[in-house]
C-alpha cells in the first residue's frame, strides 16, 4: 500500500480485534490507481438507550498524528481487553465508535484535502453567517488551492457522506453522544474546539462543555487543554461538525457534543525548527521520543472522554446551575 502505514496498522488492529471489534467498510476512495477503504469500527454495548462516543481522525491527510493517536488508543484498549475486568464492565455502559482514517487518499498523497482537492472540513452544506478569512474560511475558486469546498450544488465528497452517515446512524440515534475529531493545529497549546464554526453565536450546550472541561481539569490537574468555540479564531463555511450539531438540535431530547482536538503542532516545531522545512514535519512530531510523548499525553484525554461519556449522568448540570454555567460561558468567550 503506497505510503500509508496507518492503514496497514488499522487493518492489523481489525484483525487482532476479531471477536471484540465490529468493523465495516463505509466507503471506498480512489487515489490515482489505488482504491482505499474507509473503515468504521465499534465496540461496547449497542443498546440505543446508552451513551456513545465517536473517535474520528485523518480528516486532513497531512495530519497523520490524529490517526496515529487513535490507533495507539485502540491498540491499548485491545491489549486491556485481555486482562482488564473494569474495561469489560465499562463497555457494558457505553458504546465506542471509531473512524480513525477518514481521508486515506489524502494521507497517501500527503495532502490536506482528499484526492479531488476538497477539504473535508469545508465540504458540508452550511454557510458562515459572517465574513470568513480569504481562502482559509472555505472557497470555491479551485481545487488547486487549499481549503477548497467543492462545486456549489454538487453532492458532498464520499468521505464526508460516510462520516455524516456514521454519526447519524451510530451517534445521533442515542440520547447522549460525544464526538472527538483529532487534528493537528497551529499554535503552542493543545486546544479543544467546539461549535460554532459558521456563526459567532454561542451554542445551547456550552454549559455541558464547560462542565466537561471542569471535570477533566479536576481529574487530571496537570494536563491542560484550552477549550474554545472555533469562531473565536475564525469562521468557516462547510464545517461538518456544525452541520451535524445543527441536525442534532432538531431533536431536543438528545444531547450531542462535537469536539475537535487540535494538537498544538508548534510544540514540536519549536523544539526541532528543521521541521519547518517539511510539510509532514509541520503537522507531525518527527523525533521518536517526542512522538511517544504526544501519543501518551492524549491517551489520558481519550480515556477520560470514554469514561465521562459512560458516566455523563454524574457530571451533567441541571436546572439553575446549568443556566449559570451557560451564562459563565457567554461571559468568558463572547463578551470581550
Ligand atoms: Zn485538521
PDB file of C-alpha atoms in Angstrom, residues 5-116:
ATOM      1  CA  UNK A   5       1.430   2.568   7.081  1.00  0.00           C
ATOM      2  CA  UNK A   6      -1.521   3.901   9.133  1.00  0.00           C
ATOM      3  CA  UNK A   7      -3.988   1.903   7.029  1.00  0.00           C
ATOM      4  CA  UNK A   8      -1.881  -1.240   7.380  1.00  0.00           C
ATOM      5  CA  UNK A   9      -1.774  -0.751  11.154  1.00  0.00           C
ATOM      6  CA  UNK A  10      -5.555  -0.191  11.244  1.00  0.00           C
ATOM      7  CA  UNK A  11      -6.091  -3.443   9.343  1.00  0.00           C
ATOM      8  CA  UNK A  12      -3.811  -5.263  11.771  1.00  0.00           C
ATOM      9  CA  UNK A  13      -5.880  -3.880  14.646  1.00  0.00           C
ATOM     10  CA  UNK A  14      -9.098  -5.057  12.965  1.00  0.00           C
ATOM     11  CA  UNK A  15      -7.553  -8.495  12.503  1.00  0.00           C
ATOM     12  CA  UNK A  16      -6.323  -8.840  16.068  1.00  0.00           C
ATOM     13  CA  UNK A  17      -9.571  -7.383  17.463  1.00  0.00           C
ATOM     14  CA  UNK A  18     -11.750 -10.058  15.844  1.00  0.00           C
ATOM     15  CA  UNK A  19     -14.334 -11.235  18.351  1.00  0.00           C
ATOM     16  CA  UNK A  20     -14.245  -7.868  20.147  1.00  0.00           C
ATOM     17  CA  UNK A  21     -14.441  -5.228  17.416  1.00  0.00           C
ATOM     18  CA  UNK A  22     -17.114  -4.935  14.755  1.00  0.00           C
ATOM     19  CA  UNK A  23     -15.592  -3.477  11.602  1.00  0.00           C
ATOM     20  CA  UNK A  24     -17.022  -2.481   8.245  1.00  0.00           C
ATOM     21  CA  UNK A  25     -16.023  -0.516   5.155  1.00  0.00           C
ATOM     22  CA  UNK A  26     -18.243   2.574   4.915  1.00  0.00           C
ATOM     23  CA  UNK A  27     -16.917   3.786   1.560  1.00  0.00           C
ATOM     24  CA  UNK A  28     -14.053   3.406  -0.853  1.00  0.00           C
ATOM     25  CA  UNK A  29     -11.845   6.171  -2.183  1.00  0.00           C
ATOM     26  CA  UNK A  30      -9.826   6.162  -5.366  1.00  0.00           C
ATOM     27  CA  UNK A  31      -6.469   7.931  -5.417  1.00  0.00           C
ATOM     28  CA  UNK A  32      -4.673   7.529  -8.738  1.00  0.00           C
ATOM     29  CA  UNK A  33      -4.615   3.774  -9.290  1.00  0.00           C
ATOM     30  CA  UNK A  34      -5.263   2.635  -5.744  1.00  0.00           C
ATOM     31  CA  UNK A  35      -8.595   2.072  -4.043  1.00  0.00           C
ATOM     32  CA  UNK A  36      -8.593   2.705  -0.309  1.00  0.00           C
ATOM     33  CA  UNK A  37     -11.250   1.511   2.159  1.00  0.00           C
ATOM     34  CA  UNK A  38     -12.617   3.868   4.828  1.00  0.00           C
ATOM     35  CA  UNK A  39     -13.310   1.818   7.940  1.00  0.00           C
ATOM     36  CA  UNK A  40     -15.702   2.182  10.797  1.00  0.00           C
ATOM     37  CA  UNK A  41     -15.195   0.123  13.953  1.00  0.00           C
ATOM     38  CA  UNK A  42     -17.267  -0.261  17.066  1.00  0.00           C
ATOM     39  CA  UNK A  43     -17.181  -1.995  20.403  1.00  0.00           C
ATOM     40  CA  UNK A  44     -19.292  -1.936  23.551  1.00  0.00           C
ATOM     41  CA  UNK A  45     -22.985  -2.188  24.298  1.00  0.00           C
ATOM     42  CA  UNK A  46     -25.145  -1.323  21.241  1.00  0.00           C
ATOM     43  CA  UNK A  47     -28.273  -0.621  23.339  1.00  0.00           C
ATOM     44  CA  UNK A  48     -29.735   2.603  21.808  1.00  0.00           C
ATOM     45  CA  UNK A  49     -30.655   3.883  25.289  1.00  0.00           C
ATOM     46  CA  UNK A  50     -26.969   4.023  26.294  1.00  0.00           C
ATOM     47  CA  UNK A  51     -24.455   6.801  25.596  1.00  0.00           C
ATOM     48  CA  UNK A  52     -21.966   6.594  22.756  1.00  0.00           C
ATOM     49  CA  UNK A  53     -18.650   8.217  21.960  1.00  0.00           C
ATOM     50  CA  UNK A  54     -17.237   8.546  18.459  1.00  0.00           C
ATOM     51  CA  UNK A  55     -13.493   8.925  17.817  1.00  0.00           C
ATOM     52  CA  UNK A  56     -12.618  10.445  14.433  1.00  0.00           C
ATOM     53  CA  UNK A  57      -9.304  11.201  12.748  1.00  0.00           C
ATOM     54  CA  UNK A  58      -7.413  11.532   9.492  1.00  0.00           C
ATOM     55  CA  UNK A  59      -9.857  14.058   8.013  1.00  0.00           C
ATOM     56  CA  UNK A  60      -6.854  16.081   6.843  1.00  0.00           C
ATOM     57  CA  UNK A  61      -4.329  13.872   5.087  1.00  0.00           C
ATOM     58  CA  UNK A  62      -1.315  15.838   6.282  1.00  0.00           C
ATOM     59  CA  UNK A  63      -2.197  15.459   9.941  1.00  0.00           C
ATOM     60  CA  UNK A  64      -1.157  11.852  10.393  1.00  0.00           C
ATOM     61  CA  UNK A  65      -0.707  12.289  14.131  1.00  0.00           C
ATOM     62  CA  UNK A  66      -4.523  12.436  14.602  1.00  0.00           C
ATOM     63  CA  UNK A  67      -4.873   8.948  13.112  1.00  0.00           C
ATOM     64  CA  UNK A  68      -1.817   7.685  14.992  1.00  0.00           C
ATOM     65  CA  UNK A  69      -3.198   8.851  18.348  1.00  0.00           C
ATOM     66  CA  UNK A  70      -6.410   6.903  17.719  1.00  0.00           C
ATOM     67  CA  UNK A  71      -4.595   3.753  16.538  1.00  0.00           C
ATOM     68  CA  UNK A  72      -2.450   3.900  19.660  1.00  0.00           C
ATOM     69  CA  UNK A  73      -5.571   4.242  21.812  1.00  0.00           C
ATOM     70  CA  UNK A  74      -7.285   1.317  20.078  1.00  0.00           C
ATOM     71  CA  UNK A  75      -4.193  -0.884  20.466  1.00  0.00           C
ATOM     72  CA  UNK A  76      -4.214  -0.112  24.195  1.00  0.00           C
ATOM     73  CA  UNK A  77      -7.900  -0.975  24.512  1.00  0.00           C
ATOM     74  CA  UNK A  78      -7.416  -4.308  22.751  1.00  0.00           C
ATOM     75  CA  UNK A  79      -4.475  -5.170  25.000  1.00  0.00           C
ATOM     76  CA  UNK A  80      -6.523  -4.338  28.096  1.00  0.00           C
ATOM     77  CA  UNK A  81      -9.473  -6.424  26.939  1.00  0.00           C
ATOM     78  CA  UNK A  82      -7.252  -9.459  27.518  1.00  0.00           C
ATOM     79  CA  UNK A  83      -6.997  -8.858  31.278  1.00  0.00           C
ATOM     80  CA  UNK A  84      -8.888  -5.764  32.477  1.00  0.00           C
ATOM     81  CA  UNK A  85     -12.235  -6.645  34.064  1.00  0.00           C
ATOM     82  CA  UNK A  86     -13.013  -2.972  34.704  1.00  0.00           C
ATOM     83  CA  UNK A  87     -12.819  -2.218  30.970  1.00  0.00           C
ATOM     84  CA  UNK A  88     -15.240  -5.042  30.173  1.00  0.00           C
ATOM     85  CA  UNK A  89     -17.506  -3.648  32.858  1.00  0.00           C
ATOM     86  CA  UNK A  90     -17.269  -0.126  31.390  1.00  0.00           C
ATOM     87  CA  UNK A  91     -18.127  -1.399  27.905  1.00  0.00           C
ATOM     88  CA  UNK A  92     -21.467  -2.650  29.248  1.00  0.00           C
ATOM     89  CA  UNK A  93     -22.408   1.002  29.856  1.00  0.00           C
ATOM     90  CA  UNK A  94     -21.105   2.709  26.725  1.00  0.00           C
ATOM     91  CA  UNK A  95     -20.603   2.205  23.002  1.00  0.00           C
ATOM     92  CA  UNK A  96     -17.383   3.269  21.258  1.00  0.00           C
ATOM     93  CA  UNK A  97     -17.336   4.078  17.548  1.00  0.00           C
ATOM     94  CA  UNK A  98     -14.099   4.716  15.626  1.00  0.00           C
ATOM     95  CA  UNK A  99     -13.362   6.223  12.225  1.00  0.00           C
ATOM     96  CA  UNK A 100      -9.627   6.766  12.545  1.00  0.00           C
ATOM     97  CA  UNK A 101      -8.726   7.312   8.894  1.00  0.00           C
ATOM     98  CA  UNK A 102     -11.419   9.269   7.076  1.00  0.00           C
ATOM     99  CA  UNK A 103      -9.239  10.573   4.242  1.00  0.00           C
ATOM    100  CA  UNK A 104      -6.855   7.742   3.270  1.00  0.00           C
ATOM    101  CA  UNK A 105      -6.494   9.090  -0.286  1.00  0.00           C
ATOM    102  CA  UNK A 106      -5.238  12.441   1.014  1.00  0.00           C
ATOM    103  CA  UNK A 107      -2.961  10.797   3.557  1.00  0.00           C
ATOM    104  CA  UNK A 108      -1.414   8.529   0.918  1.00  0.00           C
ATOM    105  CA  UNK A 109      -0.587  11.628  -1.148  1.00  0.00           C
ATOM    106  CA  UNK A 110       0.360  13.803   1.839  1.00  0.00           C
ATOM    107  CA  UNK A 111      -2.273  16.424   1.100  1.00  0.00           C
ATOM    108  CA  UNK A 112      -4.658  18.124   3.487  1.00  0.00           C
ATOM    109  CA  UNK A 113      -7.576  17.687   1.076  1.00  0.00           C
ATOM    110  CA  UNK A 114      -8.967  14.479  -0.408  1.00  0.00           C
ATOM    111  CA  UNK A 115      -7.858  13.181  -3.848  1.00  0.00           C
ATOM    112  CA  UNK A 116     -10.371  15.529  -5.529  1.00  0.00           C
TER     113      UNK A 116
END
